[in-house]
mmCIF file of C-alpha atoms and ligand atoms in Angstrom:
data_model
loop_
_atom_site.group_PDB
_atom_site.id
_atom_site.type_symbol
_atom_site.label_atom_id
_atom_site.label_comp_id
_atom_site.label_asym_id
_atom_site.label_seq_id
_atom_site.Cartn_x
_atom_site.Cartn_y
_atom_site.Cartn_z
ATOM 1 C CA UNK A 220 27.773 13.786 15.898
ATOM 2 C CA UNK A 221 24.542 13.832 13.878
ATOM 3 C CA UNK A 222 20.784 15.455 13.359
ATOM 4 C CA UNK A 223 17.923 12.808 12.940
ATOM 5 C CA UNK A 224 14.546 14.483 12.052
ATOM 6 C CA UNK A 225 12.115 11.380 13.511
ATOM 7 C CA UNK A 226 8.334 11.536 13.144
ATOM 8 C CA UNK A 227 5.899 9.433 15.406
ATOM 9 C CA UNK A 228 2.112 8.974 13.515
ATOM 10 C CA UNK A 229 -1.221 9.147 16.458
ATOM 11 C CA UNK A 230 -1.572 5.476 16.784
ATOM 12 C CA UNK A 231 2.657 4.797 17.963
ATOM 13 C CA UNK A 232 1.811 7.784 20.909
ATOM 14 C CA UNK A 233 -2.047 6.279 21.497
ATOM 15 C CA UNK A 234 -1.721 5.981 25.378
ATOM 16 C CA UNK A 235 0.813 6.692 27.714
ATOM 17 C CA UNK A 236 2.518 3.212 27.927
ATOM 18 C CA UNK A 237 3.497 3.885 23.837
ATOM 19 C CA UNK A 238 4.349 7.217 24.446
ATOM 20 C CA UNK A 239 6.673 5.991 27.432
ATOM 21 C CA UNK A 240 8.395 3.354 24.471
ATOM 22 C CA UNK A 241 8.583 6.501 21.840
ATOM 23 C CA UNK A 242 10.535 8.092 24.254
ATOM 24 C CA UNK A 243 12.799 5.318 25.301
ATOM 25 C CA UNK A 244 12.984 4.999 21.509
ATOM 26 C CA UNK A 245 14.173 9.012 20.879
ATOM 27 C CA UNK A 246 17.062 8.757 23.747
ATOM 28 C CA UNK A 247 18.389 5.141 22.263
ATOM 29 C CA UNK A 248 19.323 7.088 19.188
ATOM 30 C CA UNK A 249 20.365 9.822 21.382
ATOM 31 C CA UNK A 250 22.563 7.792 23.201
ATOM 32 C CA UNK A 251 24.664 7.212 19.665
ATOM 33 C CA UNK A 252 25.188 10.917 20.085
ATOM 34 C CA UNK A 253 22.881 12.079 17.726
ATOM 35 C CA UNK A 254 20.991 15.902 18.122
ATOM 36 C CA UNK A 255 16.815 15.040 17.690
ATOM 37 C CA UNK A 256 13.549 17.224 16.043
ATOM 38 C CA UNK A 257 11.027 14.515 17.120
ATOM 39 C CA UNK A 258 7.628 15.533 15.008
ATOM 40 C CA UNK A 259 4.746 14.077 16.488
ATOM 41 C CA UNK A 260 1.064 13.192 15.536
ATOM 42 C CA UNK A 261 -2.109 14.050 17.589
ATOM 43 C CA UNK A 262 -2.833 10.916 19.910
ATOM 44 C CA UNK A 263 -4.881 8.192 18.013
ATOM 45 C CA UNK A 264 -8.049 8.759 16.800
ATOM 46 C CA UNK A 265 -8.306 12.691 18.662
ATOM 47 C CA UNK A 266 -8.099 14.927 15.003
ATOM 48 C CA UNK A 267 -11.597 12.660 14.293
ATOM 49 C CA UNK A 268 -12.493 13.445 17.550
ATOM 50 C CA UNK A 269 -12.174 16.959 17.483
ATOM 51 C CA UNK A 270 -13.662 17.505 13.519
ATOM 52 C CA UNK A 271 -16.678 15.776 15.617
ATOM 53 C CA UNK A 272 -17.262 18.336 18.187
ATOM 54 C CA UNK A 273 -16.893 20.599 16.376
ATOM 55 C CA UNK A 274 -20.039 18.791 13.783
ATOM 56 C CA UNK A 275 -22.223 18.723 17.062
ATOM 57 C CA UNK A 276 -21.647 22.541 17.180
ATOM 58 C CA UNK A 277 -22.385 23.762 13.372
ATOM 59 C CA UNK A 278 -22.678 22.077 9.807
ATOM 60 C CA UNK A 279 -20.319 24.799 8.629
ATOM 61 C CA UNK A 280 -17.744 25.814 10.923
ATOM 62 C CA UNK A 281 -15.462 28.446 10.129
ATOM 63 C CA UNK A 282 -12.108 27.319 8.742
ATOM 64 C CA UNK A 283 -10.394 29.544 11.000
ATOM 65 C CA UNK A 284 -11.714 27.719 14.200
ATOM 66 C CA UNK A 285 -11.614 24.463 12.266
ATOM 67 C CA UNK A 286 -7.597 24.761 12.517
ATOM 68 C CA UNK A 287 -7.651 26.341 15.664
ATOM 69 C CA UNK A 288 -9.201 23.559 17.175
ATOM 70 C CA UNK A 289 -7.544 20.672 15.186
ATOM 71 C CA UNK A 290 -3.970 22.313 16.614
ATOM 72 C CA UNK A 291 -4.636 20.966 19.200
ATOM 73 C CA UNK A 292 -4.241 17.505 19.493
ATOM 74 C CA UNK A 293 -0.547 17.912 18.133
ATOM 75 C CA UNK A 294 -0.280 19.950 20.923
ATOM 76 C CA UNK A 295 -0.678 17.701 23.331
ATOM 77 C CA UNK A 296 1.179 15.339 22.351
ATOM 78 C CA UNK A 297 4.295 17.384 22.025
ATOM 79 C CA UNK A 298 3.887 18.126 26.733
ATOM 80 C CA UNK A 299 3.280 14.745 27.331
ATOM 81 C CA UNK A 300 6.133 13.306 24.850
ATOM 82 C CA UNK A 301 8.495 15.885 26.678
ATOM 83 C CA UNK A 302 7.263 15.435 30.296
ATOM 84 C CA UNK A 303 7.563 11.355 29.615
ATOM 85 C CA UNK A 304 11.325 12.167 28.691
ATOM 86 C CA UNK A 305 12.457 14.463 31.009
ATOM 87 C CA UNK A 306 10.745 11.772 33.238
ATOM 88 C CA UNK A 307 13.638 9.246 31.503
ATOM 89 C CA UNK A 308 15.917 11.947 32.698
ATOM 90 C CA UNK A 309 16.942 13.593 29.744
ATOM 91 C CA UNK A 310 16.637 17.262 28.917
ATOM 92 C CA UNK A 311 13.713 17.538 26.251
ATOM 93 C CA UNK A 312 11.337 20.883 25.515
ATOM 94 C CA UNK A 313 8.588 20.841 23.792
ATOM 95 C CA UNK A 314 7.471 23.530 20.653
ATOM 96 C CA UNK A 315 4.218 24.644 18.559
ATOM 97 C CA UNK A 316 4.684 25.065 15.062
ATOM 98 C CA UNK A 317 4.226 28.999 16.215
ATOM 99 C CA UNK A 318 7.357 28.237 18.204
ATOM 100 C CA UNK A 319 9.285 26.858 15.584
ATOM 101 C CA UNK A 320 8.401 29.732 13.448
ATOM 102 C CA UNK A 321 6.688 27.543 10.967
ATOM 103 C CA UNK A 322 5.195 29.720 8.460
ATOM 104 C CA UNK A 323 2.421 28.904 5.987
ATOM 105 C CA UNK A 324 0.330 30.641 3.704
ATOM 106 C CA UNK A 325 -3.205 31.382 4.323
ATOM 107 C CA UNK A 326 -5.027 28.507 3.648
ATOM 108 C CA UNK A 327 -6.731 27.210 6.096
ATOM 109 C CA UNK A 328 -7.113 23.274 6.443
ATOM 110 C CA UNK A 329 -4.110 22.655 3.232
ATOM 111 C CA UNK A 330 -1.888 25.344 3.679
ATOM 112 C CA UNK A 331 1.623 25.277 2.647
ATOM 113 C CA UNK A 332 5.179 26.109 4.239
ATOM 114 C CA UNK A 333 6.382 29.139 3.172
ATOM 115 C CA UNK A 334 9.491 28.861 5.369
ATOM 116 C CA UNK A 335 10.678 27.846 8.122
ATOM 117 C CA UNK A 336 12.860 30.051 10.403
ATOM 118 C CA UNK A 337 15.144 26.994 12.499
ATOM 119 C CA UNK A 338 16.487 29.385 15.214
ATOM 120 C CA UNK A 339 15.051 28.725 17.519
ATOM 121 C CA UNK A 340 15.909 24.609 17.360
ATOM 122 C CA UNK A 341 19.204 25.002 16.903
ATOM 123 C CA UNK A 342 19.304 27.001 20.189
ATOM 124 C CA UNK A 343 17.269 24.477 21.849
ATOM 125 C CA UNK A 344 19.619 21.469 20.260
ATOM 126 C CA UNK A 345 22.649 23.307 21.326
ATOM 127 C CA UNK A 346 21.170 23.793 25.090
ATOM 128 C CA UNK A 347 20.802 19.867 24.704
ATOM 129 C CA UNK A 348 17.477 20.005 24.740
ATOM 130 C CA UNK A 349 15.492 16.788 22.330
ATOM 131 C CA UNK A 350 13.013 18.910 20.609
ATOM 132 C CA UNK A 351 9.839 17.921 19.853
ATOM 133 C CA UNK A 352 7.650 19.611 17.674
ATOM 134 C CA UNK A 353 4.231 20.149 16.392
ATOM 135 C CA UNK A 354 2.828 18.533 13.299
ATOM 136 C CA UNK A 355 0.362 19.456 11.129
ATOM 137 C CA UNK A 356 0.503 22.839 12.183
ATOM 138 C CA UNK A 357 1.890 26.316 11.358
ATOM 139 C CA UNK A 358 0.786 30.051 11.749
ATOM 140 C CA UNK A 359 0.701 32.130 8.650
ATOM 141 C CA UNK A 360 1.825 35.877 8.490
ATOM 142 C CA UNK A 361 -0.853 37.419 10.853
ATOM 143 C CA UNK A 362 0.180 34.264 13.249
ATOM 144 C CA UNK A 363 -4.141 32.697 13.108
ATOM 145 C CA UNK A 364 -3.276 29.201 13.363
ATOM 146 C CA UNK A 365 -3.200 26.693 10.161
ATOM 147 C CA UNK A 366 -3.372 23.196 9.203
ATOM 148 C CA UNK A 367 -1.868 21.711 6.009
ATOM 149 C CA UNK A 368 -3.889 19.393 5.580
ATOM 150 C CA UNK A 369 -5.079 15.535 6.448
ATOM 151 C CA UNK A 370 -1.747 12.902 7.681
ATOM 152 C CA UNK A 371 0.626 16.714 7.248
ATOM 153 C CA UNK A 372 3.016 15.831 10.448
ATOM 154 C CA UNK A 373 5.579 13.840 8.247
ATOM 155 C CA UNK A 374 5.373 17.322 5.589
ATOM 156 C CA UNK A 375 6.284 19.206 8.628
ATOM 157 C CA UNK A 376 8.821 16.409 9.969
ATOM 158 C CA UNK A 377 10.342 16.354 6.317
ATOM 159 C CA UNK A 378 10.499 20.621 5.567
ATOM 160 C CA UNK A 379 12.463 20.184 9.120
ATOM 161 C CA UNK A 380 15.394 18.236 8.164
ATOM 162 C CA UNK A 381 15.574 20.581 5.229
ATOM 163 C CA UNK A 382 15.650 23.391 7.452
ATOM 164 C CA UNK A 383 18.368 21.815 9.803
ATOM 165 C CA UNK A 384 19.519 20.178 7.111
ATOM 166 C CA UNK A 385 19.832 16.837 9.165
ATOM 167 C CA UNK A 386 21.541 13.767 7.673
ATOM 168 C CA UNK A 387 18.203 12.009 7.542
ATOM 169 C CA UNK A 388 14.693 12.022 8.509
ATOM 170 C CA UNK A 389 12.623 8.542 10.215
ATOM 171 C CA UNK A 390 8.691 8.388 10.042
ATOM 172 C CA UNK A 391 7.783 5.809 12.205
ATOM 173 C CA UNK A 392 4.920 4.239 11.857
ATOM 174 C CA UNK A 393 2.322 1.054 13.304
ATOM 175 C CA UNK A 394 3.725 -0.301 9.606
ATOM 176 C CA UNK A 395 7.155 -1.827 8.704
ATOM 177 C CA UNK A 396 7.116 0.042 5.885
ATOM 178 C CA UNK A 397 6.067 -0.020 2.205
ATOM 179 C CA UNK A 398 4.332 -2.443 1.111
ATOM 180 C CA UNK A 399 4.228 -3.849 -2.746
ATOM 181 C CA UNK A 400 0.776 -4.402 -1.686
ATOM 182 C CA UNK A 401 -2.076 -3.273 1.804
ATOM 183 C CA UNK A 402 -1.469 -6.104 3.335
ATOM 184 C CA UNK A 403 -4.732 -6.073 4.968
ATOM 185 C CA UNK A 404 -5.688 -7.129 1.550
ATOM 186 C CA UNK A 405 -3.695 -9.011 -0.827
ATOM 187 C CA UNK A 406 -1.471 -11.622 2.541
ATOM 188 C CA UNK A 407 1.374 -12.196 1.304
ATOM 189 C CA UNK A 408 1.995 -8.293 -0.025
ATOM 190 C CA UNK A 409 5.970 -7.141 0.953
ATOM 191 C CA UNK A 410 7.914 -5.193 2.335
ATOM 192 C CA UNK A 411 9.292 -2.550 -0.013
ATOM 193 C CA UNK A 412 13.265 -1.800 1.620
ATOM 194 C CA UNK A 413 13.718 0.626 -1.130
ATOM 195 C CA UNK A 414 11.062 2.945 -3.700
ATOM 196 C CA UNK A 415 11.734 5.695 -5.450
ATOM 197 C CA UNK A 416 10.820 9.562 -4.479
ATOM 198 C CA UNK A 417 8.722 9.549 -8.023
ATOM 199 C CA UNK A 418 7.572 6.202 -7.675
ATOM 200 C CA UNK A 419 6.019 6.862 -3.711
ATOM 201 C CA UNK A 420 3.957 10.230 -4.445
ATOM 202 C CA UNK A 421 2.653 7.998 -7.054
ATOM 203 C CA UNK A 422 1.460 5.145 -4.453
ATOM 204 C CA UNK A 423 0.643 8.433 -2.123
ATOM 205 C CA UNK A 424 -1.979 10.181 -4.311
ATOM 206 C CA UNK A 425 -3.141 6.662 -5.852
ATOM 207 C CA UNK A 426 -4.277 5.943 -1.273
ATOM 208 C CA UNK A 427 -1.639 4.309 -0.016
ATOM 209 C CA UNK A 428 -1.889 6.631 3.086
ATOM 210 C CA UNK A 429 1.398 5.379 4.533
ATOM 211 C CA UNK A 430 3.184 9.154 3.377
ATOM 212 C CA UNK A 431 1.362 12.233 2.898
ATOM 213 C CA UNK A 432 1.872 13.806 -0.464
ATOM 214 C CA UNK A 433 4.016 16.864 0.263
ATOM 215 C CA UNK A 434 6.347 15.900 2.116
ATOM 216 C CA UNK A 435 6.698 13.447 -0.436
ATOM 217 C CA UNK A 436 7.332 16.590 -2.559
ATOM 218 C CA UNK A 437 9.237 18.445 -0.876
ATOM 219 C CA UNK A 438 12.097 15.025 -0.043
ATOM 220 C CA UNK A 439 12.488 14.682 -4.285
ATOM 221 C CA UNK A 440 13.280 18.858 -4.341
ATOM 222 C CA UNK A 441 15.381 18.683 -1.525
ATOM 223 C CA UNK A 442 16.616 15.105 -2.028
ATOM 224 C CA UNK A 443 16.304 14.329 1.766
ATOM 225 C CA UNK A 444 17.188 11.081 3.105
ATOM 226 C CA UNK A 445 13.892 9.159 4.558
ATOM 227 C CA UNK A 446 13.133 6.024 5.525
ATOM 228 C CA UNK A 447 9.527 4.854 6.697
ATOM 229 C CA UNK A 448 9.680 2.051 9.858
ATOM 230 C CA UNK A 449 8.007 0.843 12.524
ATOM 231 C CA UNK A 450 7.640 2.616 16.107
ATOM 232 C CA UNK A 451 7.110 -1.222 16.910
ATOM 233 C CA UNK A 452 10.519 -3.492 15.820
ATOM 234 C CA UNK A 453 14.019 -2.380 14.804
ATOM 235 C CA UNK A 454 12.901 -2.904 11.362
ATOM 236 C CA UNK A 455 15.183 -1.301 8.912
ATOM 237 C CA UNK A 456 11.931 0.145 7.015
ATOM 238 C CA UNK A 457 12.046 1.718 3.526
ATOM 239 C CA UNK A 458 14.129 3.702 1.942
ATOM 240 C CA UNK A 459 12.317 6.648 -0.215
ATOM 241 C CA UNK A 460 15.558 7.335 -2.590
ATOM 242 C CA UNK A 461 16.320 9.093 -6.144
ATOM 243 C CA UNK A 462 15.799 6.740 -9.168
ATOM 244 C CA UNK A 463 18.503 7.549 -9.990
ATOM 245 C CA UNK A 464 19.852 5.499 -7.057
ATOM 246 C CA UNK A 465 18.487 2.220 -7.432
ATOM 247 C CA UNK A 466 17.496 -0.319 -9.211
ATOM 248 C CA UNK A 467 14.169 0.175 -11.957
ATOM 249 C CA UNK A 468 11.146 -2.260 -11.617
ATOM 250 C CA UNK A 469 8.760 -3.027 -14.330
ATOM 251 C CA UNK A 470 6.214 -2.511 -11.204
ATOM 252 C CA UNK A 471 6.861 -1.761 -7.906
ATOM 253 C CA UNK A 472 3.712 -2.143 -5.990
ATOM 254 C CA UNK A 473 -0.755 -1.331 -6.950
ATOM 255 C CA UNK A 474 -2.897 0.753 -5.207
ATOM 256 C CA UNK A 475 -6.154 0.759 -4.446
ATOM 257 C CA UNK A 476 -8.648 3.852 -3.647
ATOM 258 C CA UNK A 477 -11.584 3.758 -2.974
ATOM 259 C CA UNK A 478 -12.660 7.292 -2.050
ATOM 260 C CA UNK A 479 -14.120 8.267 -5.317
ATOM 261 C CA UNK A 480 -16.569 8.979 -6.726
ATOM 262 C CA UNK A 481 -17.313 9.450 -10.809
ATOM 263 C CA UNK A 482 -19.658 12.067 -12.099
ATOM 264 C CA UNK A 483 -21.205 11.963 -15.927
ATOM 265 C CA UNK A 484 -22.177 14.478 -17.656
ATOM 266 C CA UNK A 485 -25.055 13.035 -20.764
ATOM 267 C CA UNK A 486 -25.349 14.547 -23.946
ATOM 268 C CA UNK A 487 -23.136 17.717 -23.955
ATOM 269 C CA UNK A 488 -23.030 19.154 -27.382
ATOM 270 C CA UNK A 489 -20.205 18.037 -29.370
ATOM 271 C CA UNK A 490 -18.408 20.730 -30.174
ATOM 272 C CA UNK A 491 -15.420 22.810 -29.733
ATOM 273 C CA UNK A 492 -15.559 24.137 -25.861
ATOM 274 C CA UNK A 493 -16.892 22.563 -24.397
ATOM 275 C CA UNK A 494 -14.876 20.385 -21.951
ATOM 276 C CA UNK A 495 -13.107 23.787 -21.150
ATOM 277 C CA UNK A 496 -16.227 25.162 -19.638
ATOM 278 C CA UNK A 497 -17.181 22.196 -17.454
ATOM 279 C CA UNK A 498 -14.001 22.024 -16.005
ATOM 280 C CA UNK A 499 -13.313 25.024 -15.693
ATOM 281 C CA UNK A 500 -16.534 25.739 -12.891
ATOM 282 C CA UNK A 501 -14.532 22.790 -11.456
ATOM 283 C CA UNK A 502 -11.424 24.586 -11.297
ATOM 284 C CA UNK A 503 -12.891 27.911 -10.355
ATOM 285 C CA UNK A 504 -13.585 25.776 -7.000
ATOM 286 C CA UNK A 505 -11.072 24.566 -6.641
ATOM 287 C CA UNK A 506 -12.264 20.593 -8.103
ATOM 288 C CA UNK A 507 -9.967 18.011 -8.359
ATOM 289 C CA UNK A 508 -10.186 16.119 -11.419
ATOM 290 C CA UNK A 509 -8.771 12.667 -11.739
ATOM 291 C CA UNK A 510 -9.084 10.222 -14.301
ATOM 292 C CA UNK A 511 -11.304 11.813 -17.854
ATOM 293 C CA UNK A 512 -13.448 9.858 -19.695
ATOM 294 C CA UNK A 513 -15.890 11.207 -23.466
ATOM 295 C CA UNK A 514 -17.605 8.768 -25.099
ATOM 296 C CA UNK A 515 -17.389 9.423 -28.509
ATOM 297 C CA UNK A 516 -20.036 11.241 -30.566
ATOM 298 C CA UNK A 517 -23.341 10.218 -31.738
ATOM 299 C CA UNK A 518 -26.407 12.617 -32.640
ATOM 300 C CA UNK A 519 -23.681 15.058 -31.923
ATOM 301 C CA UNK A 520 -23.805 14.885 -28.213
ATOM 302 C CA UNK A 521 -20.942 13.357 -26.061
ATOM 303 C CA UNK A 522 -21.150 11.825 -22.490
ATOM 304 C CA UNK A 523 -18.626 13.218 -20.340
ATOM 305 C CA UNK A 524 -17.383 11.077 -17.222
ATOM 306 C CA UNK A 525 -15.180 12.238 -14.029
ATOM 307 C CA UNK A 526 -13.696 11.162 -11.015
ATOM 308 C CA UNK A 527 -13.453 13.214 -7.630
ATOM 309 C CA UNK A 528 -12.872 12.600 -3.933
ATOM 310 C CA UNK A 529 -15.979 11.802 -2.308
ATOM 311 C CA UNK A 530 -15.606 15.120 -0.688
ATOM 312 C CA UNK A 531 -15.946 17.420 -3.873
ATOM 313 C CA UNK A 532 -19.513 15.108 -5.114
ATOM 314 C CA UNK A 533 -21.813 16.687 -4.348
ATOM 315 C CA UNK A 534 -20.570 20.629 -4.395
ATOM 316 C CA UNK A 535 -19.690 19.225 -7.766
ATOM 317 C CA UNK A 536 -22.376 18.056 -8.622
ATOM 318 C CA UNK A 537 -24.744 21.242 -7.811
ATOM 319 C CA UNK A 538 -22.029 23.024 -9.814
ATOM 320 C CA UNK A 539 -22.367 21.742 -13.383
ATOM 321 C CA UNK A 540 -26.301 21.240 -12.315
ATOM 322 C CA UNK A 541 -27.036 25.181 -11.434
ATOM 323 C CA UNK A 542 -24.477 25.031 -14.985
ATOM 324 C CA UNK A 543 -26.943 22.943 -17.157
ATOM 325 C CA UNK A 544 -28.066 25.448 -19.928
ATOM 326 C CA UNK A 545 -24.543 26.874 -19.963
ATOM 327 C CA UNK A 546 -22.942 23.464 -21.110
ATOM 328 C CA UNK A 547 -26.685 22.424 -22.953
ATOM 329 C CA UNK A 548 -26.119 19.076 -21.431
ATOM 330 C CA UNK A 549 -28.955 16.699 -20.532
ATOM 331 C CA UNK A 550 -28.344 16.048 -17.347
ATOM 332 C CA UNK A 551 -25.742 14.420 -14.920
ATOM 333 C CA UNK A 552 -25.863 11.845 -12.764
ATOM 334 C CA UNK A 553 -22.584 9.921 -10.358
ATOM 335 C CA UNK A 554 -22.045 6.301 -9.011
ATOM 336 C CA UNK A 555 -20.532 6.128 -5.731
ATOM 337 C CA UNK A 556 -19.810 1.877 -5.962
ATOM 338 C CA UNK A 557 -16.959 3.158 -7.611
ATOM 339 C CA UNK A 558 -12.890 2.853 -6.490
ATOM 340 C CA UNK A 559 -9.762 2.583 -8.332
ATOM 341 C CA UNK A 560 -6.757 0.178 -8.056
ATOM 342 C CA UNK A 561 -3.518 1.417 -10.004
ATOM 343 C CA UNK A 562 -0.006 -0.184 -10.785
ATOM 344 C CA UNK A 563 3.127 1.392 -9.892
ATOM 345 C CA UNK A 564 6.723 1.245 -11.170
ATOM 346 C CA UNK A 565 9.768 3.453 -13.139
ATOM 347 C CA UNK A 566 10.558 0.797 -15.236
ATOM 348 C CA UNK A 567 6.830 0.968 -16.919
ATOM 349 C CA UNK A 568 7.945 3.035 -20.463
ATOM 350 C CA UNK A 569 10.943 0.176 -21.046
ATOM 351 C CA UNK A 570 8.667 -2.884 -20.801
ATOM 352 C CA UNK A 571 5.364 -3.308 -23.632
ATOM 353 C CA UNK A 572 2.995 -5.299 -22.115
ATOM 354 C CA UNK A 573 2.370 -3.873 -18.904
ATOM 355 C CA UNK A 574 -1.137 -2.490 -19.177
ATOM 356 C CA UNK A 575 -2.080 -5.758 -21.289
ATOM 357 C CA UNK A 576 -0.522 -8.015 -18.383
ATOM 358 C CA UNK A 577 -3.082 -5.832 -15.937
ATOM 359 C CA UNK A 578 -6.350 -6.256 -17.978
ATOM 360 C CA UNK A 579 -5.680 -9.341 -17.857
ATOM 361 C CA UNK A 580 -5.779 -10.247 -14.516
ATOM 362 C CA UNK A 581 -8.807 -8.324 -13.780
ATOM 363 C CA UNK A 582 -10.281 -10.140 -16.900
ATOM 364 C CA UNK A 583 -9.935 -13.536 -15.842
ATOM 365 C CA UNK A 584 -11.394 -12.804 -12.287
ATOM 366 C CA UNK A 585 -14.454 -11.442 -14.287
ATOM 367 C CA UNK A 586 -13.702 -7.947 -13.544
ATOM 368 C CA UNK A 587 -15.425 -4.873 -15.883
ATOM 369 C CA UNK A 588 -12.866 -1.829 -15.906
ATOM 370 C CA UNK A 589 -15.496 1.381 -16.209
ATOM 371 C CA UNK A 590 -12.294 4.003 -16.893
ATOM 372 C CA UNK A 591 -9.144 3.779 -17.351
ATOM 373 C CA UNK A 592 -5.667 6.602 -16.990
ATOM 374 C CA UNK A 593 -1.780 5.970 -17.039
ATOM 375 C CA UNK A 594 1.120 8.100 -17.078
ATOM 376 C CA UNK A 595 5.209 7.020 -17.467
ATOM 377 C CA UNK A 596 4.483 5.082 -14.006
ATOM 378 C CA UNK A 597 1.512 4.173 -13.222
ATOM 379 C CA UNK A 598 -2.079 2.383 -14.754
ATOM 380 C CA UNK A 599 -4.720 3.126 -13.142
ATOM 381 C CA UNK A 600 -8.857 1.337 -13.671
ATOM 382 C CA UNK A 601 -11.533 2.371 -11.907
ATOM 383 C CA UNK A 602 -13.776 -0.808 -11.379
ATOM 384 C CA UNK A 603 -16.401 -1.559 -8.942
ATOM 385 C CA UNK A 604 -15.613 -1.043 -5.068
ATOM 386 C CA UNK A 605 -17.146 -5.362 -3.919
ATOM 387 C CA UNK A 606 -14.403 -6.215 -6.836
ATOM 388 C CA UNK A 607 -10.921 -4.350 -5.583
ATOM 389 C CA UNK A 608 -9.870 -7.085 -3.083
ATOM 390 C CA UNK A 609 -9.962 -9.731 -5.881
ATOM 391 C CA UNK A 610 -8.556 -7.159 -8.311
ATOM 392 C CA UNK A 611 -5.898 -6.364 -5.941
ATOM 393 C CA UNK A 612 -4.337 -10.092 -4.951
ATOM 394 C CA UNK A 613 -4.626 -11.010 -8.618
ATOM 395 C CA UNK A 614 -2.632 -8.192 -10.140
ATOM 396 C CA UNK A 615 -0.559 -8.524 -6.525
ATOM 397 C CA UNK A 616 0.379 -12.505 -8.034
ATOM 398 C CA UNK A 617 0.013 -11.625 -11.985
ATOM 399 C CA UNK A 618 3.243 -9.542 -11.370
ATOM 400 C CA UNK A 619 4.435 -11.939 -9.515
ATOM 401 C CA UNK A 620 5.184 -9.118 -6.570
ATOM 402 C CA UNK A 621 5.639 -11.366 -3.877
ATOM 403 C CA UNK A 622 8.567 -12.275 -5.153
ATOM 404 C CA UNK A 623 11.853 -10.058 -3.955
HETATM 405 N N1 LIG B 778 -3.313 15.000 13.477
HETATM 406 C C1 LIG B 778 -3.424 15.313 11.758
HETATM 407 C C2 LIG B 778 -4.584 14.029 11.191
HETATM 408 O O1 LIG B 778 -4.775 13.145 11.999
HETATM 409 C C3 LIG B 778 -1.964 15.280 10.979
HETATM 410 C C4 LIG B 778 -1.174 14.026 11.736
HETATM 411 O O2 LIG B 778 -1.401 12.515 11.887
HETATM 412 O O3 LIG B 778 0.000 13.875 10.250
HETATM 413 O O4 LIG B 778 -4.401 14.034 10.626
HETATM 414 MG MG1 MG B 779 0.165 9.485 8.761
#
């Protein structure tokens, strides 16, 4: 008998009919002789709506109360799904993060799971229950409810798969798996049958929002068999696994990210310690910086440009403005109309000319590149947001990603 952890996203359980369908799927897998632990997200747009409700009351909600509020979305889902399974004649029990013993740190809205006490889940499984767990939530050492960051239910599922030593962890969503590019933008994007943890990590952090980044980190660390598949059909999906177990590809996929603001600090003195001062202020405020570009010196000054998530733009600007004199810089400005396109592939390191092919694809479309950043398995270009769709199609075609 196997133990399977499944996770269903908010779109898969958005209404009663969908909840009944998911209940049937769960029962089918259970009837094959498997113990089942099922993690669910909040239904449809519930989490967004809860955020809107809070915003109607205050621009600045307490982070503790925010997590208290957002955790309720998942609680609705688990109760309804457990009822649905019961209605179909099978035993199910719903459990919140606290009831499952998911202990996190106290970093509200972005908490990290520290331990899971799997005893309760095991007991319920041994009693013949299908166990339904609220995703995205835990409690800190004082039993304050915490949430794991948007999309965090994936991480709940993988963490449970690790804690319970599950045979596999299946993430059900409304697409068939991981694609070579977003199929809404690139018509002939192809579903990948497999992808490595490292490539998936890059794609996830580059804007492919299918899996929560930390869920992939965890899966990699503990070598969890992770499968992304559709809740609407029985297609195979995409398996996320160790590179050692699969064929290397030069380029596995193209990702895009609109959630980017570019900030430029102009006229920074060309002397040691300036970059340190600038990025230390941002780091101290927990602002993550992505691509960094420094211009060549003229008149003994340089311009330093970098990108941050749009949500951090205003904070970053005001920190720098408050400290312009400390930096001895002339001015700071930002631009919002930018986006990032990236290619990812573990085979890139061994193949020269890959960056050149990407630039060629952009050049042929007359697309200007503002910034470039590379790692062993990815190349990212910052371009105008309006050019993203054209760029994606051109790059996808250049690397023939539509062909197996
Ligand atoms: N409901 C949460 C969100 O919308 C968590 C999740 O869906 O994974 O971000
Ligand atoms: Mg998600």
